[in-house]
PDB file of C-alpha atoms and ligand atoms in Angstrom:
ATOM      1  CA  MET A  18     -36.063   4.288 -23.314  1.00  0.00           C
ATOM      2  CA  ALA A  19     -33.750   2.004 -25.283  1.00  0.00           C
ATOM      3  CA  LEU A  20     -32.611   4.924 -27.481  1.00  0.00           C
ATOM      4  CA  LYS A  21     -32.007   7.112 -24.400  1.00  0.00           C
ATOM      5  CA  ASP A  22     -29.944   4.323 -22.819  1.00  0.00           C
ATOM      6  CA  ASP A  23     -27.952   3.864 -25.998  1.00  0.00           C
ATOM      7  CA  LEU A  24     -27.222   7.596 -26.256  1.00  0.00           C
ATOM      8  CA  LYS A  25     -26.139   7.714 -22.606  1.00  0.00           C
ATOM      9  CA  GLY A  26     -23.976   4.675 -23.217  1.00  0.00           C
ATOM     10  CA  TYR A  27     -22.266   6.155 -26.250  1.00  0.00           C
ATOM     11  CA  TRP A  28     -21.703   9.410 -24.337  1.00  0.00           C
ATOM     12  CA  GLN A  29     -19.912   7.413 -21.632  1.00  0.00           C
ATOM     13  CA  VAL A  30     -17.808   5.709 -24.242  1.00  0.00           C
ATOM     14  CA  ALA A  31     -16.953   9.094 -25.801  1.00  0.00           C
ATOM     15  CA  LYS A  32     -15.891  10.367 -22.365  1.00  0.00           C
ATOM     16  CA  ASN A  33     -13.758   7.293 -21.982  1.00  0.00           C
ATOM     17  CA  THR A  34     -11.756   8.211 -25.043  1.00  0.00           C
ATOM     18  CA  GLN A  35      -9.909  10.738 -22.866  1.00  0.00           C
ATOM     19  CA  TYR A  36      -8.701   7.716 -20.930  1.00  0.00           C
ATOM     20  CA  LEU A  37      -7.630   6.158 -24.173  1.00  0.00           C
ATOM     21  CA  LEU A  38      -5.696   9.354 -24.966  1.00  0.00           C
ATOM     22  CA  SER A  39      -3.928   9.019 -21.629  1.00  0.00           C
ATOM     23  CA  TYR A  40      -3.102   5.422 -22.476  1.00  0.00           C
ATOM     24  CA  LEU A  41      -1.435   6.682 -25.608  1.00  0.00           C
ATOM     25  CA  GLY A  42       0.466   9.243 -23.498  1.00  0.00           C
ATOM     26  CA  LEU A  43      -1.579  12.212 -24.758  1.00  0.00           C
ATOM     27  CA  SER A  44      -3.243  13.383 -21.527  1.00  0.00           C
ATOM     28  CA  ASN A  45      -2.547  13.507 -17.778  1.00  0.00           C
ATOM     29  CA  ARG A  46      -2.836  10.429 -15.565  1.00  0.00           C
ATOM     30  CA  PHE A  47      -4.439  10.174 -12.156  1.00  0.00           C
ATOM     31  CA  LYS A  48      -1.994   8.541  -9.736  1.00  0.00           C
ATOM     32  CA  ARG A  49      -3.627   6.375  -7.040  1.00  0.00           C
ATOM     33  CA  THR A  50      -1.994   5.774  -3.635  1.00  0.00           C
ATOM     34  CA  GLN A  51      -2.769   3.445  -0.698  1.00  0.00           C
ATOM     35  CA  ASP A  52      -3.476   6.538   1.476  1.00  0.00           C
ATOM     36  CA  PHE A  53      -6.036   7.688  -1.082  1.00  0.00           C
ATOM     37  CA  THR A  54      -7.690   4.246  -0.945  1.00  0.00           C
ATOM     38  CA  TYR A  55      -7.678   4.243   2.869  1.00  0.00           C
ATOM     39  CA  ASP A  56      -9.239   7.721   3.107  1.00  0.00           C
ATOM     40  CA  THR A  57     -11.821   7.090   0.384  1.00  0.00           C
ATOM     41  CA  TYR A  58     -13.049   3.835   1.921  1.00  0.00           C
ATOM     42  CA  THR A  59     -12.943   5.137   5.500  1.00  0.00           C
ATOM     43  CA  GLU A  60     -15.239   7.959   4.393  1.00  0.00           C
ATOM     44  CA  PHE A  61     -17.475   5.562   2.431  1.00  0.00           C
ATOM     45  CA  PHE A  62     -17.836   3.038   5.274  1.00  0.00           C
ATOM     46  CA  SER A  63     -18.575   5.867   7.768  1.00  0.00           C
ATOM     47  CA  ARG A  64     -21.843   6.637   5.975  1.00  0.00           C
ATOM     48  CA  ASP A  65     -25.130   5.600   7.429  1.00  0.00           C
ATOM     49  CA  THR A  66     -25.522   1.982   6.288  1.00  0.00           C
ATOM     50  CA  LYS A  67     -28.993   2.776   4.948  1.00  0.00           C
ATOM     51  CA  LYS A  68     -27.242   5.011   2.407  1.00  0.00           C
ATOM     52  CA  LEU A  69     -25.111   2.078   1.306  1.00  0.00           C
ATOM     53  CA  LYS A  70     -28.219   0.485  -0.228  1.00  0.00           C
ATOM     54  CA  ARG A  71     -27.296  -0.190  -3.800  1.00  0.00           C
ATOM     55  CA  VAL A  72     -30.534   0.489  -5.657  1.00  0.00           C
ATOM     56  CA  LYS A  73     -29.102   3.467  -7.558  1.00  0.00           C
ATOM     57  CA  GLN A  74     -29.782   3.106 -11.265  1.00  0.00           C
ATOM     58  CA  ARG A  75     -26.722   2.997 -13.431  1.00  0.00           C
ATOM     59  CA  LEU A  76     -25.792   2.218 -16.934  1.00  0.00           C
ATOM     60  CA  ALA A  77     -24.049  -1.037 -17.752  1.00  0.00           C
ATOM     61  CA  ARG A  78     -23.270  -3.052 -20.826  1.00  0.00           C
ATOM     62  CA  ILE A  79     -24.356  -6.645 -20.621  1.00  0.00           C
ATOM     63  CA  ASN A  80     -23.837  -8.944 -23.590  1.00  0.00           C
ATOM     64  CA  ASN A  81     -22.983  -5.916 -25.709  1.00  0.00           C
ATOM     65  CA  GLN A  82     -26.226  -4.061 -24.990  1.00  0.00           C
ATOM     66  CA  PHE A  83     -26.491  -0.887 -22.943  1.00  0.00           C
ATOM     67  CA  ILE A  84     -29.055  -1.257 -20.188  1.00  0.00           C
ATOM     68  CA  THR A  85     -30.019   0.677 -17.085  1.00  0.00           C
ATOM     69  CA  THR A  86     -29.805  -1.511 -14.028  1.00  0.00           C
ATOM     70  CA  THR A  87     -29.172  -1.220 -10.294  1.00  0.00           C
ATOM     71  CA  THR A  88     -25.766  -1.535  -8.690  1.00  0.00           C
ATOM     72  CA  LEU A  89     -27.285  -4.341  -6.675  1.00  0.00           C
ATOM     73  CA  ALA A  90     -28.207  -6.300  -9.810  1.00  0.00           C
ATOM     74  CA  LEU A  91     -24.598  -6.026 -11.028  1.00  0.00           C
ATOM     75  CA  GLU A  92     -23.388  -7.244  -7.645  1.00  0.00           C
ATOM     76  CA  ASN A  93     -25.648 -10.291  -7.936  1.00  0.00           C
ATOM     77  CA  GLU A  94     -23.479 -11.161 -10.928  1.00  0.00           C
ATOM     78  CA  PHE A  95     -20.336 -10.893  -8.766  1.00  0.00           C
ATOM     79  CA  ILE A  96     -21.854 -13.218  -6.179  1.00  0.00           C
ATOM     80  CA  LYS A  97     -22.842 -15.684  -8.908  1.00  0.00           C
ATOM     81  CA  ALA A  98     -19.271 -15.728 -10.282  1.00  0.00           C
ATOM     82  CA  HIS A  99     -17.778 -16.372  -6.824  1.00  0.00           C
ATOM     83  CA  ALA A 100     -20.386 -18.981  -5.907  1.00  0.00           C
ATOM     84  CA  GLN A 101     -19.756 -20.902  -9.147  1.00  0.00           C
ATOM     85  CA  ALA A 102     -15.990 -20.787  -8.597  1.00  0.00           C
ATOM     86  CA  ILE A 103     -16.285 -21.901  -4.958  1.00  0.00           C
ATOM     87  CA  SER A 104     -18.558 -24.802  -5.975  1.00  0.00           C
ATOM     88  CA  SER A 105     -16.141 -25.826  -8.715  1.00  0.00           C
ATOM     89  CA  VAL A 106     -13.190 -25.923  -6.308  1.00  0.00           C
ATOM     90  CA  LEU A 107     -14.888 -27.159  -3.109  1.00  0.00           C
ATOM     91  CA  GLY A 108     -18.060 -28.962  -4.264  1.00  0.00           C
ATOM     92  CA  THR A 109     -21.625 -27.628  -4.290  1.00  0.00           C
ATOM     93  CA  GLU A 110     -21.934 -27.310  -0.496  1.00  0.00           C
ATOM     94  CA  ALA A 111     -18.262 -26.532   0.375  1.00  0.00           C
ATOM     95  CA  THR A 112     -18.958 -28.472   3.569  1.00  0.00           C
ATOM     96  CA  GLY A 113     -16.406 -27.840   6.325  1.00  0.00           C
ATOM     97  CA  ALA A 114     -14.322 -25.517   4.153  1.00  0.00           C
ATOM     98  CA  LYS A 115     -12.597 -22.393   5.410  1.00  0.00           C
ATOM     99  CA  LEU A 116     -12.521 -19.334   3.147  1.00  0.00           C
ATOM    100  CA  LEU A 117     -10.818 -15.943   3.396  1.00  0.00           C
ATOM    101  CA  GLU A 118     -11.898 -12.746   1.667  1.00  0.00           C
ATOM    102  CA  VAL A 119      -9.038 -10.280   1.332  1.00  0.00           C
ATOM    103  CA  GLY A 120     -10.318  -6.669   1.355  1.00  0.00           C
ATOM    104  CA  GLY A 121     -13.778  -7.510   2.675  1.00  0.00           C
ATOM    105  CA  GLY A 122     -15.063  -3.893   2.717  1.00  0.00           C
ATOM    106  CA  TYR A 123     -18.309  -3.766   4.722  1.00  0.00           C
ATOM    107  CA  GLY A 124     -19.282  -7.336   3.881  1.00  0.00           C
ATOM    108  CA  ARG A 125     -21.484  -6.969   0.810  1.00  0.00           C
ATOM    109  CA  THR A 126     -19.791 -10.004  -0.826  1.00  0.00           C
ATOM    110  CA  ILE A 127     -18.898 -12.255   2.089  1.00  0.00           C
ATOM    111  CA  PHE A 128     -22.297 -12.130   3.830  1.00  0.00           C
ATOM    112  CA  PRO A 129     -24.372 -13.379   0.854  1.00  0.00           C
ATOM    113  CA  LEU A 130     -21.700 -16.012   0.105  1.00  0.00           C
ATOM    114  CA  SER A 131     -21.914 -17.269   3.661  1.00  0.00           C
ATOM    115  CA  CYS A 132     -25.722 -17.645   3.233  1.00  0.00           C
ATOM    116  CA  ILE A 133     -25.133 -19.617   0.017  1.00  0.00           C
ATOM    117  CA  PHE A 134     -22.563 -21.900   1.692  1.00  0.00           C
ATOM    118  CA  PRO A 135     -23.902 -22.263   5.255  1.00  0.00           C
ATOM    119  CA  GLN A 136     -21.663 -25.291   5.885  1.00  0.00           C
ATOM    120  CA  ALA A 137     -18.448 -23.309   5.360  1.00  0.00           C
ATOM    121  CA  ASP A 138     -16.578 -20.837   7.574  1.00  0.00           C
ATOM    122  CA  PHE A 139     -15.855 -17.415   6.112  1.00  0.00           C
ATOM    123  CA  TYR A 140     -13.223 -14.964   7.345  1.00  0.00           C
ATOM    124  CA  ALA A 141     -12.502 -11.444   6.113  1.00  0.00           C
ATOM    125  CA  LEU A 142      -9.642  -9.059   6.484  1.00  0.00           C
ATOM    126  CA  GLU A 143     -10.105  -5.431   5.572  1.00  0.00           C
ATOM    127  CA  TYR A 144      -7.595  -2.604   5.273  1.00  0.00           C
ATOM    128  CA  THR A 145      -9.660   0.169   6.903  1.00  0.00           C
ATOM    129  CA  ALA A 146     -10.683   0.153  10.565  1.00  0.00           C
ATOM    130  CA  GLN A 147     -14.086   1.431   9.496  1.00  0.00           C
ATOM    131  CA  GLY A 148     -14.905  -1.585   7.261  1.00  0.00           C
ATOM    132  CA  PRO A 149     -15.340  -4.179  10.063  1.00  0.00           C
ATOM    133  CA  GLU A 150     -17.406  -1.613  12.038  1.00  0.00           C
ATOM    134  CA  ALA A 151     -19.688  -0.971   9.071  1.00  0.00           C
ATOM    135  CA  ALA A 152     -19.919  -4.743   8.483  1.00  0.00           C
ATOM    136  CA  LYS A 153     -21.373  -5.262  11.993  1.00  0.00           C
ATOM    137  CA  LYS A 154     -24.034  -2.648  11.297  1.00  0.00           C
ATOM    138  CA  TYR A 155     -24.713  -3.941   7.803  1.00  0.00           C
ATOM    139  CA  LEU A 156     -25.304  -7.451   9.132  1.00  0.00           C
ATOM    140  CA  GLU A 157     -27.976  -6.090  11.505  1.00  0.00           C
ATOM    141  CA  GLU A 158     -29.572  -3.459   9.300  1.00  0.00           C
ATOM    142  CA  GLY A 159     -29.086  -4.995   5.873  1.00  0.00           C
ATOM    143  CA  LEU A 160     -29.989  -8.617   6.585  1.00  0.00           C
ATOM    144  CA  SER A 161     -32.937  -8.723   4.174  1.00  0.00           C
ATOM    145  CA  GLU A 162     -30.795  -7.226   1.396  1.00  0.00           C
ATOM    146  CA  ILE A 163     -28.021  -9.780   2.093  1.00  0.00           C
ATOM    147  CA  GLN A 164     -30.519 -12.642   2.002  1.00  0.00           C
ATOM    148  CA  GLY A 165     -32.109 -11.249  -1.179  1.00  0.00           C
ATOM    149  CA  VAL A 166     -28.733 -11.215  -2.928  1.00  0.00           C
ATOM    150  CA  ALA A 167     -27.987 -14.777  -1.745  1.00  0.00           C
ATOM    151  CA  GLY A 168     -31.462 -15.893  -2.889  1.00  0.00           C
ATOM    152  CA  SER A 169     -30.825 -14.515  -6.372  1.00  0.00           C
ATOM    153  CA  PHE A 170     -28.238 -17.294  -6.748  1.00  0.00           C
ATOM    154  CA  LYS A 171     -29.949 -20.077  -4.800  1.00  0.00           C
ATOM    155  CA  ALA A 172     -33.542 -19.646  -3.546  1.00  0.00           C
ATOM    156  CA  GLU A 173     -33.009 -21.612  -0.268  1.00  0.00           C
ATOM    157  CA  ALA A 174     -30.064 -19.367   0.646  1.00  0.00           C
ATOM    158  CA  ALA A 175     -32.506 -16.503   1.329  1.00  0.00           C
ATOM    159  CA  GLN A 176     -33.589 -18.371   4.518  1.00  0.00           C
ATOM    160  CA  ASN A 177     -30.044 -18.554   5.910  1.00  0.00           C
ATOM    161  CA  HIS A 178     -28.409 -16.206   8.364  1.00  0.00           C
ATOM    162  CA  PRO A 179     -24.680 -15.590   7.772  1.00  0.00           C
ATOM    163  CA  ARG A 180     -22.777 -17.796  10.231  1.00  0.00           C
ATOM    164  CA  PHE A 181     -20.037 -16.556  12.518  1.00  0.00           C
ATOM    165  CA  ILE A 182     -17.490 -14.700  10.478  1.00  0.00           C
ATOM    166  CA  GLU A 183     -14.265 -13.235  11.703  1.00  0.00           C
ATOM    167  CA  PHE A 184     -14.012  -9.749  10.224  1.00  0.00           C
ATOM    168  CA  ARG A 185     -10.721  -8.101  11.165  1.00  0.00           C
ATOM    169  CA  GLN A 186      -8.706  -5.128  10.142  1.00  0.00           C
ATOM    170  CA  GLY A 187      -5.565  -6.197   8.300  1.00  0.00           C
ATOM    171  CA  ASP A 188      -3.416  -5.617   5.252  1.00  0.00           C
ATOM    172  CA  GLY A 189      -3.453  -8.075   2.350  1.00  0.00           C
ATOM    173  CA  LYS A 190       0.276  -7.410   1.942  1.00  0.00           C
ATOM    174  CA  ALA A 191       0.977  -9.094   5.295  1.00  0.00           C
ATOM    175  CA  ILE A 192      -1.873 -11.484   6.064  1.00  0.00           C
ATOM    176  CA  HIS A 193      -1.970 -12.324   9.778  1.00  0.00           C
ATOM    177  CA  TYR A 194      -2.893 -16.005   9.289  1.00  0.00           C
ATOM    178  CA  GLY A 195      -0.626 -19.047   9.194  1.00  0.00           C
ATOM    179  CA  ASP A 196       0.441 -21.066   6.162  1.00  0.00           C
ATOM    180  CA  LYS A 197      -2.291 -23.097   4.403  1.00  0.00           C
ATOM    181  CA  GLU A 198      -5.012 -22.123   6.907  1.00  0.00           C
ATOM    182  CA  PHE A 199      -7.690 -21.672   4.234  1.00  0.00           C
ATOM    183  CA  ASP A 200      -9.061 -23.859   1.455  1.00  0.00           C
ATOM    184  CA  VAL A 201      -9.886 -20.862  -0.731  1.00  0.00           C
ATOM    185  CA  SER A 202      -8.963 -17.184  -0.572  1.00  0.00           C
ATOM    186  CA  TYR A 203     -10.527 -14.600  -2.856  1.00  0.00           C
ATOM    187  CA  THR A 204     -10.766 -10.907  -3.697  1.00  0.00           C
ATOM    188  CA  ASN A 205     -13.672  -8.920  -5.062  1.00  0.00           C
ATOM    189  CA  LEU A 206     -12.461  -5.660  -6.637  1.00  0.00           C
ATOM    190  CA  VAL A 207      -9.561  -5.109  -4.253  1.00  0.00           C
ATOM    191  CA  LEU A 208      -6.379  -5.314  -6.334  1.00  0.00           C
ATOM    192  CA  GLU A 209      -7.993  -2.690  -8.586  1.00  0.00           C
ATOM    193  CA  GLN A 210      -7.640  -0.151  -5.753  1.00  0.00           C
ATOM    194  CA  ILE A 211      -3.972  -0.768  -5.092  1.00  0.00           C
ATOM    195  CA  PRO A 212      -1.487   1.269  -7.099  1.00  0.00           C
ATOM    196  CA  GLU A 213       1.831  -0.589  -7.082  1.00  0.00           C
ATOM    197  CA  PRO A 214       2.356  -3.772  -9.135  1.00  0.00           C
ATOM    198  CA  ALA A 215       4.820  -4.914  -6.434  1.00  0.00           C
ATOM    199  CA  ASP A 216       1.975  -4.662  -3.893  1.00  0.00           C
ATOM    200  CA  HIS A 217      -0.402  -6.693  -6.087  1.00  0.00           C
ATOM    201  CA  GLU A 218       2.227  -9.386  -6.204  1.00  0.00           C
ATOM    202  CA  ARG A 219       2.775  -9.279  -2.436  1.00  0.00           C
ATOM    203  CA  ILE A 220      -0.970  -9.742  -1.896  1.00  0.00           C
ATOM    204  CA  MET A 221      -1.170 -12.602  -4.408  1.00  0.00           C
ATOM    205  CA  ALA A 222       1.882 -14.252  -2.811  1.00  0.00           C
ATOM    206  CA  GLU A 223       0.335 -13.890   0.658  1.00  0.00           C
ATOM    207  CA  MET A 224      -2.909 -15.424  -0.619  1.00  0.00           C
ATOM    208  CA  LEU A 225      -0.936 -18.337  -2.066  1.00  0.00           C
ATOM    209  CA  ARG A 226       0.847 -18.804   1.276  1.00  0.00           C
ATOM    210  CA  VAL A 227      -2.345 -19.065   3.360  1.00  0.00           C
ATOM    211  CA  THR A 228      -4.318 -21.179   0.848  1.00  0.00           C
ATOM    212  CA  ARG A 229      -4.537 -24.937   0.311  1.00  0.00           C
ATOM    213  CA  LYS A 230      -6.563 -25.243  -2.917  1.00  0.00           C
ATOM    214  CA  ALA A 231      -7.148 -22.086  -4.930  1.00  0.00           C
ATOM    215  CA  SER A 232      -7.199 -18.297  -4.852  1.00  0.00           C
ATOM    216  CA  CYS A 233      -9.910 -16.532  -6.842  1.00  0.00           C
ATOM    217  CA  PHE A 234      -9.834 -12.942  -8.092  1.00  0.00           C
ATOM    218  CA  LEU A 235     -12.714 -10.902  -9.522  1.00  0.00           C
ATOM    219  CA  GLU A 236     -10.740  -7.940 -10.848  1.00  0.00           C
ATOM    220  CA  PRO A 237     -10.253  -5.841 -14.008  1.00  0.00           C
ATOM    221  CA  TRP A 238      -7.652  -8.200 -15.473  1.00  0.00           C
ATOM    222  CA  HIS A 239      -5.834  -7.015 -18.566  1.00  0.00           C
ATOM    223  CA  ASP A 240      -7.090 -10.175 -20.302  1.00  0.00           C
ATOM    224  CA  ALA A 241     -10.680  -8.850 -20.168  1.00  0.00           C
ATOM    225  CA  GLN A 242     -10.119  -5.324 -21.580  1.00  0.00           C
ATOM    226  CA  ASP A 243     -10.348  -3.625 -24.934  1.00  0.00           C
ATOM    227  CA  LEU A 244      -8.176  -0.633 -25.797  1.00  0.00           C
ATOM    228  CA  ILE A 245     -10.635   1.947 -24.398  1.00  0.00           C
ATOM    229  CA  THR A 246     -11.255   0.190 -21.091  1.00  0.00           C
ATOM    230  CA  LEU A 247      -7.526  -0.394 -20.755  1.00  0.00           C
ATOM    231  CA  GLY A 248      -7.089   3.349 -21.360  1.00  0.00           C
ATOM    232  CA  PHE A 249      -9.406   4.070 -18.416  1.00  0.00           C
ATOM    233  CA  LEU A 250      -7.554   1.683 -16.091  1.00  0.00           C
ATOM    234  CA  ASN A 251      -4.235   3.186 -17.086  1.00  0.00           C
ATOM    235  CA  HIS A 252      -5.482   6.772 -16.682  1.00  0.00           C
ATOM    236  CA  ASN A 253      -6.743   6.090 -13.152  1.00  0.00           C
ATOM    237  CA  ASP A 254      -3.864   3.848 -12.227  1.00  0.00           C
ATOM    238  CA  TYR A 255      -6.116   0.853 -11.641  1.00  0.00           C
ATOM    239  CA  PHE A 256      -4.920  -2.737 -11.449  1.00  0.00           C
ATOM    240  CA  ARG A 257      -4.680  -4.218 -14.930  1.00  0.00           C
ATOM    241  CA  ALA A 258      -2.216  -7.120 -14.798  1.00  0.00           C
ATOM    242  CA  LYS A 259      -2.295 -10.101 -17.137  1.00  0.00           C
ATOM    243  CA  SER A 260      -3.504 -13.191 -15.314  1.00  0.00           C
ATOM    244  CA  GLU A 261      -0.377 -15.126 -16.314  1.00  0.00           C
ATOM    245  CA  VAL A 262       1.515 -13.133 -13.647  1.00  0.00           C
ATOM    246  CA  LEU A 263       0.065 -15.661 -11.180  1.00  0.00           C
ATOM    247  CA  TYR A 264       2.329 -18.399 -12.589  1.00  0.00           C
ATOM    248  CA  ARG A 265       5.395 -16.303 -11.741  1.00  0.00           C
ATOM    249  CA  ILE A 266       4.132 -15.969  -8.176  1.00  0.00           C
ATOM    250  CA  GLY A 267       3.928 -19.753  -7.887  1.00  0.00           C
ATOM    251  CA  PHE A 268       0.339 -20.799  -8.635  1.00  0.00           C
ATOM    252  CA  LYS A 269       0.200 -24.054 -10.601  1.00  0.00           C
ATOM    253  CA  LYS A 270      -2.818 -23.637 -12.896  1.00  0.00           C
ATOM    254  CA  VAL A 271      -4.529 -20.383 -13.843  1.00  0.00           C
ATOM    255  CA  THR A 272      -7.997 -20.270 -15.429  1.00  0.00           C
ATOM    256  CA  PHE A 273      -9.315 -16.979 -16.799  1.00  0.00           C
ATOM    257  CA  ILE A 274     -13.102 -16.649 -17.137  1.00  0.00           C
ATOM    258  CA  PRO A 275     -14.433 -13.541 -18.931  1.00  0.00           C
ATOM    259  CA  LEU A 276     -17.623 -12.211 -17.308  1.00  0.00           C
ATOM    260  CA  GLY A 277     -20.455 -11.188 -19.615  1.00  0.00           C
ATOM    261  CA  PHE A 278     -20.912  -7.733 -18.156  1.00  0.00           C
ATOM    262  CA  GLN A 279     -19.023  -4.504 -17.884  1.00  0.00           C
ATOM    263  CA  HIS A 280     -18.734  -2.626 -14.604  1.00  0.00           C
ATOM    264  CA  ASN A 281     -19.790   1.031 -14.861  1.00  0.00           C
ATOM    265  CA  LEU A 282     -18.917   1.000 -18.568  1.00  0.00           C
ATOM    266  CA  ARG A 283     -15.422   1.983 -17.548  1.00  0.00           C
ATOM    267  CA  PHE A 284     -13.790  -1.383 -17.314  1.00  0.00           C
ATOM    268  CA  LYS A 285     -14.508  -5.029 -17.879  1.00  0.00           C
ATOM    269  CA  LEU A 286     -14.173  -7.687 -15.261  1.00  0.00           C
ATOM    270  CA  GLY A 287     -12.520 -11.048 -15.442  1.00  0.00           C
ATOM    271  CA  TYR A 288     -12.612 -13.928 -13.012  1.00  0.00           C
ATOM    272  CA  VAL A 289      -9.456 -15.893 -12.332  1.00  0.00           C
ATOM    273  CA  ILE A 290      -9.149 -19.186 -10.487  1.00  0.00           C
ATOM    274  CA  ALA A 291      -5.506 -19.797  -9.570  1.00  0.00           C
ATOM    275  CA  GLU A 292      -4.873 -23.290  -8.270  1.00  0.00           C
ATOM    276  CA  VAL A 293      -2.211 -23.880  -5.656  1.00  0.00           C
TER     277      VAL A 293
HETATM  278  C1  SAM B  14     -13.975  -1.752  -4.066  1.00  0.00           C
HETATM  279  S1  SAM B  14     -13.809  -2.166  -2.357  1.00  0.00           S
HETATM  280  C2  SAM B  14     -14.382  -3.822  -2.368  1.00  0.00           C
HETATM  281  C3  SAM B  14     -14.794  -4.304  -1.009  1.00  0.00           C
HETATM  282  C4  SAM B  14     -15.373  -5.718  -0.962  1.00  0.00           C
HETATM  283  N1  SAM B  14     -14.460  -6.697  -1.497  1.00  0.00           N
HETATM  284  C5  SAM B  14     -16.703  -5.749  -1.686  1.00  0.00           C
HETATM  285  O1  SAM B  14     -16.820  -6.435  -2.691  1.00  0.00           O
HETATM  286  O2  SAM B  14     -17.630  -5.075  -1.238  1.00  0.00           O
HETATM  287  C6  SAM B  14     -12.031  -2.320  -2.138  1.00  0.00           C
HETATM  288  C7  SAM B  14     -11.661  -2.725  -0.743  1.00  0.00           C
HETATM  289  O3  SAM B  14     -10.267  -3.091  -0.709  1.00  0.00           O
HETATM  290  C8  SAM B  14      -9.748  -2.689   0.532  1.00  0.00           C
HETATM  291  N2  SAM B  14      -8.270  -2.645   0.454  1.00  0.00           N
HETATM  292  C9  SAM B  14      -7.498  -1.741  -0.190  1.00  0.00           C
HETATM  293  N3  SAM B  14      -6.187  -1.999   0.011  1.00  0.00           N
HETATM  294  C10 SAM B  14      -6.135  -3.116   0.796  1.00  0.00           C
HETATM  295  C11 SAM B  14      -5.071  -3.878   1.368  1.00  0.00           C
HETATM  296  N4  SAM B  14      -3.789  -3.561   1.169  1.00  0.00           N
HETATM  297  N5  SAM B  14      -5.387  -4.950   2.139  1.00  0.00           N
HETATM  298  C12 SAM B  14      -6.693  -5.297   2.346  1.00  0.00           C
HETATM  299  N6  SAM B  14      -7.724  -4.598   1.842  1.00  0.00           N
HETATM  300  C13 SAM B  14      -7.468  -3.531   1.071  1.00  0.00           C
HETATM  301  C14 SAM B  14     -10.395  -1.307   0.702  1.00  0.00           C
HETATM  302  O4  SAM B  14     -10.289  -0.808   2.021  1.00  0.00           O
HETATM  303  C15 SAM B  14     -11.824  -1.609   0.292  1.00  0.00           C
HETATM  304  O5  SAM B  14     -12.584  -2.098   1.342  1.00  0.00           O
END
């Protein structure tokens, strides 16, 4: 099994060299657009929520070893990274805090986080109209999965029901909330989908505007990549900015935290806490 996993892993890496070639200007690039993102996610969130269940086996590299794991297990790692960051900024319970997820999708991140921090209020804005619809269904049909993910971080959280959450359609480039309304704002794999560097900066600047303490970003930051993974991001026109860009936007202190796992073998993730 281990040998099979290793061979599959090396095959993926070999495939990724075409992305490296593109990075070096030797093959064609795939250009991403916001319309492409909108259509892809509208289609994805229109699926039966039972099909969204993330038990599909996939290959990942964790601590430099190829392993076969479920998408869900990788997502537990995302939740852990956010929960640790939220605790570090707002205290272990985040009591009375108000948090905003930008690009909330169908809620797979915000719902478990709201079980982990039942004393805080979570809000989400999502680009597609379909995301908030799918989130309503996911909360009803996927409750045990949500609680299971929350419980993987903190056992007691598996007993909690996500509290009231406002889940609205909106664009991160023009956030429809007032200045300093939230203690923390965060993204989970959202900037990666947006093609234009100017748009990343508009979203980051909007997050700074509505936030009192810190904005957090789990994204494929340039700081986390090697040459091959950077080649992939470049080839597919994924977000790949250096985290220091946040200083230019006006954040005061930026902390980059490398995560010990690689998403889909195609790119590495980094966690950034940008203090206001
Ligand atoms: C990879 S999904 C991640 C969803 C969610 N954060 C999660 O972890 O499940 C990317 C999400 O970003 C959203 N998105 C893309 N462009 C956006 C924008 N300009 N404003 C807000 N959300 C956006 C997409 O519609 C999609 O839901």
